[in-house]
Short mmCIF file of N, CA and C in Angstrom, two decimals:
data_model
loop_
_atom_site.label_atom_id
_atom_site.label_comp_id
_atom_site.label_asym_id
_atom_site.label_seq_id
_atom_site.Cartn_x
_atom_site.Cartn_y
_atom_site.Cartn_z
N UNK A 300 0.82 -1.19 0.00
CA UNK A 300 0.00 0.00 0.00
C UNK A 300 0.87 1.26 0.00
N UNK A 301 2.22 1.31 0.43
CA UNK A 301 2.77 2.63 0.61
C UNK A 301 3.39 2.63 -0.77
N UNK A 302 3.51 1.75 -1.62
CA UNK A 302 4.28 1.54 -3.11
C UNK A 302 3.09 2.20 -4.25
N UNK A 303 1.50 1.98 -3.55
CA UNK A 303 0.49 2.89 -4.51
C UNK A 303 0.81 4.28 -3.99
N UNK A 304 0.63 4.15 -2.76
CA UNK A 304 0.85 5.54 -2.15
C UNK A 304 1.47 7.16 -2.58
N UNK A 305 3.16 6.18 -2.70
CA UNK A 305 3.70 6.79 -3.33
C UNK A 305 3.99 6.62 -5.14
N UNK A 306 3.00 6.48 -5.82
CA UNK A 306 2.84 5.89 -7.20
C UNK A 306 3.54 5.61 -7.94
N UNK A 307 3.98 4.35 -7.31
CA UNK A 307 4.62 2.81 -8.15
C UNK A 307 3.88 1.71 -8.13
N UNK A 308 3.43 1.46 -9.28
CA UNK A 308 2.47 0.56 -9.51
C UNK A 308 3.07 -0.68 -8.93
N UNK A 309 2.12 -2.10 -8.64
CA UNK A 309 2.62 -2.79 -7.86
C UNK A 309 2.19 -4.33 -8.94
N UNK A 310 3.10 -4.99 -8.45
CA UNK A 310 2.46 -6.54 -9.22
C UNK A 310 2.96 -7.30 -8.18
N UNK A 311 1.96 -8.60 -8.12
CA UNK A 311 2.06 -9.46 -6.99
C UNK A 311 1.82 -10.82 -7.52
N UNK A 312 2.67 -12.17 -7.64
CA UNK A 312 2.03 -13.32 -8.08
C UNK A 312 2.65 -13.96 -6.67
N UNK A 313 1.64 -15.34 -6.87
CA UNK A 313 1.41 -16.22 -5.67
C UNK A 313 1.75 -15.70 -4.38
N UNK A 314 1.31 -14.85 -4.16
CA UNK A 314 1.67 -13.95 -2.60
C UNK A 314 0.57 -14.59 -1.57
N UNK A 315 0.48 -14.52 -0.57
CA UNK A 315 -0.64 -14.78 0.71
C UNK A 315 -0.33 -13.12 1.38
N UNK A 316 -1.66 -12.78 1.26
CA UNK A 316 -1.68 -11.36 1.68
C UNK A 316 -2.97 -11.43 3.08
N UNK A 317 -2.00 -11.33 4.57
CA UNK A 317 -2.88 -10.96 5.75
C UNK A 317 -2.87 -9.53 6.03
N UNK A 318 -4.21 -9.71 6.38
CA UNK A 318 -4.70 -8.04 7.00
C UNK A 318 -5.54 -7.65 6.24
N UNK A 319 -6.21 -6.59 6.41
CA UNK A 319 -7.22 -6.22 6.01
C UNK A 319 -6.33 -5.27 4.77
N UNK A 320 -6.76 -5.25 3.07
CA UNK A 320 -6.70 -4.55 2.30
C UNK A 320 -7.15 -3.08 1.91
N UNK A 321 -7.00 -1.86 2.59
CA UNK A 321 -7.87 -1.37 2.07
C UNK A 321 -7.32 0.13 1.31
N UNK A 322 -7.83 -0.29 -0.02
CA UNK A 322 -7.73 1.03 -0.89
C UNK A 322 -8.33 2.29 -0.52
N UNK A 323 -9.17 2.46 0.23
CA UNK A 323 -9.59 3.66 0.72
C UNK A 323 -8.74 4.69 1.78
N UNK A 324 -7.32 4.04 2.33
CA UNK A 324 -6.65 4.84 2.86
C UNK A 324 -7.39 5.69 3.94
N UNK A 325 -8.54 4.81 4.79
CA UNK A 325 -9.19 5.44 5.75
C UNK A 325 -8.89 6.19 6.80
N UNK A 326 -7.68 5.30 7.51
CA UNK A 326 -6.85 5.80 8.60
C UNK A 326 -6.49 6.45 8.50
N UNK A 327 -5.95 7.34 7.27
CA UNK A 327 -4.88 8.29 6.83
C UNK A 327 -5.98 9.52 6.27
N UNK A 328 -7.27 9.43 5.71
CA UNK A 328 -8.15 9.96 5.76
C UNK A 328 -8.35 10.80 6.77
N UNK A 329 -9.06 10.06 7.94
CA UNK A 329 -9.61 10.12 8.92
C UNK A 329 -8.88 11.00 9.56
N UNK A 330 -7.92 11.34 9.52
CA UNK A 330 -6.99 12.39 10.21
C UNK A 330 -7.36 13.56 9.70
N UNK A 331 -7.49 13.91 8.34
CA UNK A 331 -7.45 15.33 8.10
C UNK A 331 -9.37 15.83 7.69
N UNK A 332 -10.07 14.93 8.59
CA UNK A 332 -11.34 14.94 8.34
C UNK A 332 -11.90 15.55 9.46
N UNK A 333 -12.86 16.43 10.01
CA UNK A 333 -13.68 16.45 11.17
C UNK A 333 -13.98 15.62 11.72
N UNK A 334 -13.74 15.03 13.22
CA UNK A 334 -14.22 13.44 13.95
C UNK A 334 -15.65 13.32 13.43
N UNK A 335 -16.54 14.35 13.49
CA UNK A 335 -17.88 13.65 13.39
C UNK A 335 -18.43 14.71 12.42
N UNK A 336 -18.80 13.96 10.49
CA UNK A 336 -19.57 14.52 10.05
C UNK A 336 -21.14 15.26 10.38
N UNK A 337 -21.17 16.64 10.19
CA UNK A 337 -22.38 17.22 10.33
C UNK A 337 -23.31 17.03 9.89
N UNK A 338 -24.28 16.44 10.00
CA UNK A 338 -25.87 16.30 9.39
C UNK A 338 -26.56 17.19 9.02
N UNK A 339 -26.79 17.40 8.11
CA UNK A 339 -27.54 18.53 7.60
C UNK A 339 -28.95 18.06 6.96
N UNK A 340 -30.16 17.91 7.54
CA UNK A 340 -30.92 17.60 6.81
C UNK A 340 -31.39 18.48 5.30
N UNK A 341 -31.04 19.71 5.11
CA UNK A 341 -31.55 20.32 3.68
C UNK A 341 -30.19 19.90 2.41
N UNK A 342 -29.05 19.43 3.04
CA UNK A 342 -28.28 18.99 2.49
C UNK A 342 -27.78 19.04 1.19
N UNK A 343 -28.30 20.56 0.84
CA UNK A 343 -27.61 21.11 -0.91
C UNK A 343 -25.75 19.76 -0.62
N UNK A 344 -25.02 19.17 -1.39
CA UNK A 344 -23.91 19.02 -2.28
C UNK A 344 -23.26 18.77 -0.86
N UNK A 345 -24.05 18.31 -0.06
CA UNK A 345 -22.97 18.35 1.20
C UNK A 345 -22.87 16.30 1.65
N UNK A 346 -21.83 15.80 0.32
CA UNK A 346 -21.62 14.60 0.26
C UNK A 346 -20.98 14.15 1.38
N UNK A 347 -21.04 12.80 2.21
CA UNK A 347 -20.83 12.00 3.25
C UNK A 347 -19.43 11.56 2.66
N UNK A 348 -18.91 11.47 1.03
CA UNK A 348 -18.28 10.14 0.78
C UNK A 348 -16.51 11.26 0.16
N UNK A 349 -15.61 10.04 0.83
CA UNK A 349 -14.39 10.31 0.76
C UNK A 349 -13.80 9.64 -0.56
N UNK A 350 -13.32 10.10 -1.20
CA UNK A 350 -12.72 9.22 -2.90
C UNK A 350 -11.18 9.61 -2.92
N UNK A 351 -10.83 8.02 -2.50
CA UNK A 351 -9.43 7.92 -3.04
C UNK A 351 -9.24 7.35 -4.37
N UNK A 352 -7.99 8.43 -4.93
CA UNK A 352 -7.97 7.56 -6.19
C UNK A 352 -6.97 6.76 -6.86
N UNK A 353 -6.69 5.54 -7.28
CA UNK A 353 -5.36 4.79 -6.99
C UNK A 353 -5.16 4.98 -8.52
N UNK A 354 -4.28 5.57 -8.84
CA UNK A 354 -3.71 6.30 -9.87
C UNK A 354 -2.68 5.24 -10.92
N UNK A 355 -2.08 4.33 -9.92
CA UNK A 355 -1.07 3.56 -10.59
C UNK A 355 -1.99 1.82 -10.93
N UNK A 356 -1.03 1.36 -11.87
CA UNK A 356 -1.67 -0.28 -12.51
C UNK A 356 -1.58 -1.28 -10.67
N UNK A 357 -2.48 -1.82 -10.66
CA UNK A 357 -2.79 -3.09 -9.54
C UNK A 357 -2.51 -4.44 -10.34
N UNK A 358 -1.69 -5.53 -9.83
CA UNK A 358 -1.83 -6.74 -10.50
C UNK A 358 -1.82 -7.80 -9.56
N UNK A 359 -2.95 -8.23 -9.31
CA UNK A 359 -2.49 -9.54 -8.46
C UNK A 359 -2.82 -10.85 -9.05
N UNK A 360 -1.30 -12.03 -9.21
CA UNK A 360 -2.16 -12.94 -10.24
C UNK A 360 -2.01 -14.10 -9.15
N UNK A 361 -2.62 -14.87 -8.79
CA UNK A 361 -2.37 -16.40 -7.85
C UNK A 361 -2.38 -15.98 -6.43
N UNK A 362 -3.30 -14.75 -5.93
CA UNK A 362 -3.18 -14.23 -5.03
C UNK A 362 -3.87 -15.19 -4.27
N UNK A 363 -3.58 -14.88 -2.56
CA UNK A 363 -4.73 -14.75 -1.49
C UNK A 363 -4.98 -14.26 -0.55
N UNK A 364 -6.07 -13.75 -0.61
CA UNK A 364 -6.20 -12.41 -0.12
C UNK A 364 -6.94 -13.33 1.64
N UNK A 365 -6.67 -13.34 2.86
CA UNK A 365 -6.91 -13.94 3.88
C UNK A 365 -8.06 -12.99 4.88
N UNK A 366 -8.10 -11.70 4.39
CA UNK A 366 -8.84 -10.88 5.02
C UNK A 366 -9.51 -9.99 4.22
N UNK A 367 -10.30 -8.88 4.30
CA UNK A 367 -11.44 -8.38 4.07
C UNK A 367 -9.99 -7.69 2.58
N UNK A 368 -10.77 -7.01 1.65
CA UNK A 368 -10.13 -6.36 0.18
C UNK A 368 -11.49 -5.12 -0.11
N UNK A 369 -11.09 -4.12 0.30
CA UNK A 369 -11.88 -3.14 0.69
C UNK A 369 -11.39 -1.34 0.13
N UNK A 370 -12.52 -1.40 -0.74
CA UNK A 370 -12.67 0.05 -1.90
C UNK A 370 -13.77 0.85 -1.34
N UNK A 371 -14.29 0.12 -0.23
CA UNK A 371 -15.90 0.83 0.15
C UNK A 371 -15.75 0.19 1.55
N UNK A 372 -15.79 1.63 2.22
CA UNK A 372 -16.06 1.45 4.02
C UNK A 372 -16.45 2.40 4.49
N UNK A 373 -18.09 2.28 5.18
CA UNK A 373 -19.00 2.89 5.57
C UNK A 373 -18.86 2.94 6.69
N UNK A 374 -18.06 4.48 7.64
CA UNK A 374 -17.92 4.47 8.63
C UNK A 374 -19.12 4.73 9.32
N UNK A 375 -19.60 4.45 10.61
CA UNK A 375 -20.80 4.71 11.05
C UNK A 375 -20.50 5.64 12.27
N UNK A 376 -19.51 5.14 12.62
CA UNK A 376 -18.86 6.58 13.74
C UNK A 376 -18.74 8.37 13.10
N UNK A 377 -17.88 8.09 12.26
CA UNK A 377 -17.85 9.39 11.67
C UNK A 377 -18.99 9.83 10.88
N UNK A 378 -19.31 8.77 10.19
CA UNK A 378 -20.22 9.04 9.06
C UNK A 378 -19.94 9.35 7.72
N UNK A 379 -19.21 9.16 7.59
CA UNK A 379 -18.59 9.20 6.28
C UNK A 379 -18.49 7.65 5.57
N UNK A 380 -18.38 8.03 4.16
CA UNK A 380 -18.10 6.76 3.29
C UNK A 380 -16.60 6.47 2.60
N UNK A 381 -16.20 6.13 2.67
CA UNK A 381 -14.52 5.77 2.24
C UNK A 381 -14.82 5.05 0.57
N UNK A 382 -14.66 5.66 -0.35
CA UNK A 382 -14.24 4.87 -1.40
C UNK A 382 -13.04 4.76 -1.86
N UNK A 383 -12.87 4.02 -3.17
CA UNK A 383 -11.58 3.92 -3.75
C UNK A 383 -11.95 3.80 -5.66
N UNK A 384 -11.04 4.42 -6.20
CA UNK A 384 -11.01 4.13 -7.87
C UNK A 384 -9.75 3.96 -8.32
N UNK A 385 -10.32 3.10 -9.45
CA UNK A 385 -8.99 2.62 -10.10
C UNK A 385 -8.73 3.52 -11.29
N UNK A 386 -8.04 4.21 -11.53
CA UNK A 386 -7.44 5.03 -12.93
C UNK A 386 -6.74 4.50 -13.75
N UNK A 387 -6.07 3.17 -13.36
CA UNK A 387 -5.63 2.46 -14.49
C UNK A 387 -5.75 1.16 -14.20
N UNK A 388 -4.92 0.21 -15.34
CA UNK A 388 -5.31 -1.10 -14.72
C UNK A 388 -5.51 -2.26 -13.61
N UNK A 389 -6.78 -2.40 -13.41
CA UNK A 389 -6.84 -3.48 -11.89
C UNK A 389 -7.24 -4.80 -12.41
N UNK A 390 -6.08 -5.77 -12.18
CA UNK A 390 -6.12 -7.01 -11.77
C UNK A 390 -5.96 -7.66 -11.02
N UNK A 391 -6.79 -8.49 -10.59
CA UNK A 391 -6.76 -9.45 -9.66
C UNK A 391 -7.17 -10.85 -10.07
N UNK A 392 -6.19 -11.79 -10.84
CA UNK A 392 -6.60 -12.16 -11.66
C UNK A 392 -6.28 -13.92 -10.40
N UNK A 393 -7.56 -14.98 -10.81
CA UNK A 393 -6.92 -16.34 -10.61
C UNK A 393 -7.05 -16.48 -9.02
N UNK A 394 -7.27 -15.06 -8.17
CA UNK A 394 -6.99 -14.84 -6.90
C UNK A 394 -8.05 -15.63 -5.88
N UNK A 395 -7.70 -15.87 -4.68
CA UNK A 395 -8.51 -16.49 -3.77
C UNK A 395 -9.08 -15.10 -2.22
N UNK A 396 -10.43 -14.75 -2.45
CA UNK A 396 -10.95 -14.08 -1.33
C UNK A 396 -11.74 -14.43 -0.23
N UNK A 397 -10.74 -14.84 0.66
CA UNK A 397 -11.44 -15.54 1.60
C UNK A 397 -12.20 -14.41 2.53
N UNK A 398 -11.71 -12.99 2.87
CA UNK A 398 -12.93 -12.47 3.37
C UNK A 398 -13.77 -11.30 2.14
N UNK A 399 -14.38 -10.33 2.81
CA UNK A 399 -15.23 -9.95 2.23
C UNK A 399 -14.67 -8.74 0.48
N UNK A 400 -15.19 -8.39 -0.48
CA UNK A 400 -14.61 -7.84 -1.49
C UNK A 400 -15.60 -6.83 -1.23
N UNK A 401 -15.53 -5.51 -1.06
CA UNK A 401 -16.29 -4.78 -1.39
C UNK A 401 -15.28 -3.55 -2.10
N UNK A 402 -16.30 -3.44 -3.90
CA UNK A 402 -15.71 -2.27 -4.52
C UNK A 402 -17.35 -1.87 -4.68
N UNK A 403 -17.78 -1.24 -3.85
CA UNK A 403 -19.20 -0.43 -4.17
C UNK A 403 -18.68 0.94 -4.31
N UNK A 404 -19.30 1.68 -5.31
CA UNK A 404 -19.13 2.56 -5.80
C UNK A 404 -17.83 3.23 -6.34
N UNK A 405 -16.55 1.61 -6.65
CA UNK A 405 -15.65 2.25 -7.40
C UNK A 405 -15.88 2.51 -8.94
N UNK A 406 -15.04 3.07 -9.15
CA UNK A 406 -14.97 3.12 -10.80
C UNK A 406 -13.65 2.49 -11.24
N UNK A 407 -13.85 1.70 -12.80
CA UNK A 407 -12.54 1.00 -13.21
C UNK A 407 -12.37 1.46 -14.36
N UNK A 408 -11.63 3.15 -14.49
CA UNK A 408 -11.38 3.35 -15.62
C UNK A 408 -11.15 2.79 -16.76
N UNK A 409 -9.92 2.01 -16.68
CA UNK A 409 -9.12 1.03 -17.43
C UNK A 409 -9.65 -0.69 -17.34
N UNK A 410 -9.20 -1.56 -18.27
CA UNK A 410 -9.37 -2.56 -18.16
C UNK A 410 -9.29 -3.38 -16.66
N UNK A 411 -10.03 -4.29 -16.65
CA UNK A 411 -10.16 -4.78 -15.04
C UNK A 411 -10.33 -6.25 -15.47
N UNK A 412 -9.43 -6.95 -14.31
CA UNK A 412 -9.68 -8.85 -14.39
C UNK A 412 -9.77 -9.50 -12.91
N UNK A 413 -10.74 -9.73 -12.78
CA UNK A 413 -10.97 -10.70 -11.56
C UNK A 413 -11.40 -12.22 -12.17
N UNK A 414 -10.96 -12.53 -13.10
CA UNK A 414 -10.99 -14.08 -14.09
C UNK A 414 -10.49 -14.95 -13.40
N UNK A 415 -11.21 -16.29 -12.68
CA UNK A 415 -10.85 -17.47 -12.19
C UNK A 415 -10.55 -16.95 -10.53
N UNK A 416 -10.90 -16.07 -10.34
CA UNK A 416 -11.06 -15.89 -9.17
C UNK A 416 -12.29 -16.57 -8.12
N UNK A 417 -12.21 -16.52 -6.65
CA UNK A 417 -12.87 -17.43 -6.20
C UNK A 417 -13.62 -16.07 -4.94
N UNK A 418 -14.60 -16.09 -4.62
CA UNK A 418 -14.60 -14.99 -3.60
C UNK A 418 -15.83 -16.38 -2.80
N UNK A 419 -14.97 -15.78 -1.41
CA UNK A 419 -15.56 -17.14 -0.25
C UNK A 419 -16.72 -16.33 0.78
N UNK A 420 -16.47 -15.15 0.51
CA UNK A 420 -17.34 -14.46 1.53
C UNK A 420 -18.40 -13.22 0.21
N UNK A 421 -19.35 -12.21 0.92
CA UNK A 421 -19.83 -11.37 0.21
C UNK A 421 -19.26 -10.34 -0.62
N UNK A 422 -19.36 -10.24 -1.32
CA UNK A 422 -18.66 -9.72 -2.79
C UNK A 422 -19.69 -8.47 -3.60
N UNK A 423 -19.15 -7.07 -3.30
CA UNK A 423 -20.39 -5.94 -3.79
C UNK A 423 -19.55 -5.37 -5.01
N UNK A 424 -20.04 -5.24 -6.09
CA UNK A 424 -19.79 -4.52 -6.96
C UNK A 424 -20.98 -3.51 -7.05
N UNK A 425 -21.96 -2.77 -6.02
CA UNK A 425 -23.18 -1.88 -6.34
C UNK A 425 -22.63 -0.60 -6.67
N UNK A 426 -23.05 -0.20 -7.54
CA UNK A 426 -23.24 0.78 -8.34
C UNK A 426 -21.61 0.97 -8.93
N UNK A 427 -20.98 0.31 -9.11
CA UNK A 427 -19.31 0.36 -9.52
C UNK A 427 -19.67 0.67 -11.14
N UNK A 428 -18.56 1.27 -11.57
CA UNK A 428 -18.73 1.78 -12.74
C UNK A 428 -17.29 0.92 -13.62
N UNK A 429 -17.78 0.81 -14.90
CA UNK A 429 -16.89 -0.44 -15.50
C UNK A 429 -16.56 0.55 -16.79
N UNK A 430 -15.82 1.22 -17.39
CA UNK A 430 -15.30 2.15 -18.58
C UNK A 430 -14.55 1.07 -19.43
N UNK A 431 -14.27 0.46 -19.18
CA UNK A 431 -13.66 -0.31 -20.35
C UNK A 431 -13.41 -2.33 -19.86
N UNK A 432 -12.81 -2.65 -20.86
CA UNK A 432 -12.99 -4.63 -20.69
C UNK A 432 -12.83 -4.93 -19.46
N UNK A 433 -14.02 -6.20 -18.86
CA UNK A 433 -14.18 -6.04 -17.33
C UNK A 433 -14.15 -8.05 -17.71
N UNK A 434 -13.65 -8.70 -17.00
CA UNK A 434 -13.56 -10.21 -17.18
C UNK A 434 -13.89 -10.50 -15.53
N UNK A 435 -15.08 -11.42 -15.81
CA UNK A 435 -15.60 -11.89 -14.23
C UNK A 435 -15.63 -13.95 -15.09
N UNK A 436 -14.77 -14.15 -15.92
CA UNK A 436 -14.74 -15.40 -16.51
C UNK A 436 -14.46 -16.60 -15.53
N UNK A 437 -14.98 -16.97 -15.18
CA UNK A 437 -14.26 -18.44 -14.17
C UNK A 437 -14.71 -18.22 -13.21
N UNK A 438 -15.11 -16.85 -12.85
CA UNK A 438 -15.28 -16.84 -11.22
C UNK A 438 -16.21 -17.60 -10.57
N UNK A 439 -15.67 -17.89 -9.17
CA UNK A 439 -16.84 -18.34 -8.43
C UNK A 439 -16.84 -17.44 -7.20
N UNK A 440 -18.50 -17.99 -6.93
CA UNK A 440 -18.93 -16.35 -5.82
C UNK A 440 -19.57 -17.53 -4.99
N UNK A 441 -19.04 -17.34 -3.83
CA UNK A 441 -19.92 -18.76 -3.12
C UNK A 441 -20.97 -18.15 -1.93
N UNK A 442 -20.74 -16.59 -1.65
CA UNK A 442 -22.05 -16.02 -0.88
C UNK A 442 -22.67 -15.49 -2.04
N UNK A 443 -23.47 -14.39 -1.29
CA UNK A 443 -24.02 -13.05 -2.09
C UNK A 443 -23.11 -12.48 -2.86
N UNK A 444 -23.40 -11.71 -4.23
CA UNK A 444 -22.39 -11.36 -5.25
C UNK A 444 -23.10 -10.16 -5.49
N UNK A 445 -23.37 -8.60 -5.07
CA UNK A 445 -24.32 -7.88 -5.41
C UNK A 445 -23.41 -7.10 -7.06
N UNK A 446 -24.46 -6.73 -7.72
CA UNK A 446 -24.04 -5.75 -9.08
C UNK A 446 -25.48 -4.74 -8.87
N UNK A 447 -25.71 -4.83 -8.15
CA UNK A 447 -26.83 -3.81 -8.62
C UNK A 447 -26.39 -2.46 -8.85
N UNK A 448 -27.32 -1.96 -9.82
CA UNK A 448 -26.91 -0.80 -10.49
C UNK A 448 -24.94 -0.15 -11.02
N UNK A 449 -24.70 -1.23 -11.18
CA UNK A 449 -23.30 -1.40 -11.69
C UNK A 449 -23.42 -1.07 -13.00
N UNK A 450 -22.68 -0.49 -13.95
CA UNK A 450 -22.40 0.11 -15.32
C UNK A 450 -21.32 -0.79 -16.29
N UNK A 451 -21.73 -0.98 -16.96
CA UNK A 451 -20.72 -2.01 -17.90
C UNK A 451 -20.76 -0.83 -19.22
N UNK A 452 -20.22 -0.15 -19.66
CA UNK A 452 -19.45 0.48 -20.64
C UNK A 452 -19.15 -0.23 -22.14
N UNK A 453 -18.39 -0.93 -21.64
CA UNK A 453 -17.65 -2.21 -22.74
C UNK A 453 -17.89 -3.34 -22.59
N UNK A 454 -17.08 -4.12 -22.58
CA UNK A 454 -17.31 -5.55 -22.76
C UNK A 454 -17.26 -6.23 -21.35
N UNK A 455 -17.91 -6.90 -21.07
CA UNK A 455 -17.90 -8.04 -19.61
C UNK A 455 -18.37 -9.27 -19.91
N UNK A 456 -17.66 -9.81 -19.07
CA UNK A 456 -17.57 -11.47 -19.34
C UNK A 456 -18.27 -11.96 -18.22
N UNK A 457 -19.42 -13.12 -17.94
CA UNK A 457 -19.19 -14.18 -16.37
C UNK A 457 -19.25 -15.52 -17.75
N UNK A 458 -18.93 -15.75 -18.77
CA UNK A 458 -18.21 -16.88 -19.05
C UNK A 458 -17.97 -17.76 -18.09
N UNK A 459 -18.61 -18.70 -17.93
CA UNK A 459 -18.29 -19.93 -16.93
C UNK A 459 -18.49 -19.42 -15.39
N UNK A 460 -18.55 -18.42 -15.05
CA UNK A 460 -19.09 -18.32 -14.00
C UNK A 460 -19.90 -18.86 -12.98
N UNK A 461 -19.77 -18.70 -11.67
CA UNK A 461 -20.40 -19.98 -10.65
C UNK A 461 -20.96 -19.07 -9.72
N UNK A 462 -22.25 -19.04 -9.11
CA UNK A 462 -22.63 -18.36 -8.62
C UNK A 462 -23.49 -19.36 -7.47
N UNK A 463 -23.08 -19.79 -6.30
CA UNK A 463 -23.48 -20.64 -5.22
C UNK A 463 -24.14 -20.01 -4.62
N UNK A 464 -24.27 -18.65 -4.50
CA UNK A 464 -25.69 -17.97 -3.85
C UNK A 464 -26.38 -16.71 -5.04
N UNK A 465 -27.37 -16.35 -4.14
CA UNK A 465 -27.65 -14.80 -4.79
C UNK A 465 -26.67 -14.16 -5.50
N UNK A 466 -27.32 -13.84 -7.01
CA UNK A 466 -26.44 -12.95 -7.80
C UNK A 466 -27.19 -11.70 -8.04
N UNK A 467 -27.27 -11.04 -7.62
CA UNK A 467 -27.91 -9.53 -7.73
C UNK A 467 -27.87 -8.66 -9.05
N UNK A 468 -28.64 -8.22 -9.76
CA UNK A 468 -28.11 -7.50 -11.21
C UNK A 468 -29.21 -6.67 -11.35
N UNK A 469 -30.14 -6.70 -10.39
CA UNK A 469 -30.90 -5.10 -10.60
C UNK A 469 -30.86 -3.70 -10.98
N UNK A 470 -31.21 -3.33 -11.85
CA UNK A 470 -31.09 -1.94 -12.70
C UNK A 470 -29.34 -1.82 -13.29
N UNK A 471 -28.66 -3.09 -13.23
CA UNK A 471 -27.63 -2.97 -13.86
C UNK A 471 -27.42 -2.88 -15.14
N UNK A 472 -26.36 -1.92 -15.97
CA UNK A 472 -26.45 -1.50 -17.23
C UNK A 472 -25.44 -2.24 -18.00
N UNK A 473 -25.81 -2.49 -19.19
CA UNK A 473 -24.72 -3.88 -19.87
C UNK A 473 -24.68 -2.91 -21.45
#
């Protein structure tokens, strides 16, 4: 994380990755934020949500990821929303997610591969935005897999895809 940080793109094969993943750079956020967002009920443009944006290529091929992989974290203390976007290429290709994947409300500028990947826990792609070739080929989703209102742009694949629970695709755009 300090190799995106400071933007050098990163590539990773057969790695075992512990700890919690998270592209949203919350902790580091959270510092230059007010402890507790203000509520405003008339709420003209006065957004809850924090957007980091990961600027450099992501590659993870034969990964496993042992803990949560996190683009979207909904603080409930502060109140704020933590996202994350990808500006160039994100792969995660072949990889194993044993805890939870949430990219709700990222965007994947560039080409994106989560192909032959396995996700063991809940997996949100809601409302994520897809700009160019998106490969979900091989995957298997063995909880909940949400897409709702997710944007496909270009081309997407679930080619062979396995879906052992709920697959969600409400108001999603293809």
């Amino acid at each position: 994380m300090k190799d995106i940080k400071s933007g050098k793109s990163i590539s990773y094969q057969d790695a075992v990755i512990s700890g919690t993943l998270d592209f949203t750079y919350m902790e580091e956020a959270m510092e230059k934020l007010p402890s507790k967002r203000k509520n405003s009920w008339w709420g003209n443009n006065n957004s809850n949500e924090v957007k980091k944006l990961i600027e450099v290529k992501i590659s993870f091929t034969n990964c496993t990821f042992k803990d949560d992989v996190l683009a979207y974290i909904p603080d409930e203390d502060s109140g704020y929303t933590f996202t994350a976007n990808f500006e160039d290429i994100a792969i995660f290709k072949n990889c194993n997610f044993k805890g939870k994947a949430m990219f709700k409300y990222s965007r994947f500028e560039k080409e994106s591969d989560f192909s032959g990947s396995n996700f063991d826990d809940d997996t949100t792609f809601k409302y994520a935005k897809f700009d160019r070739d998106i490969s979900f080929q091989n995957t298997k989703f063995a909880e909940i897999s949400t897409f709702k209102y997710a944007k496909f742009s270009e081309n997407v694949s679930f080619a062979n895809a396995v879906f052992e629970d709920s697959a969600v695709f409400k108001y999603t755009k293809f």
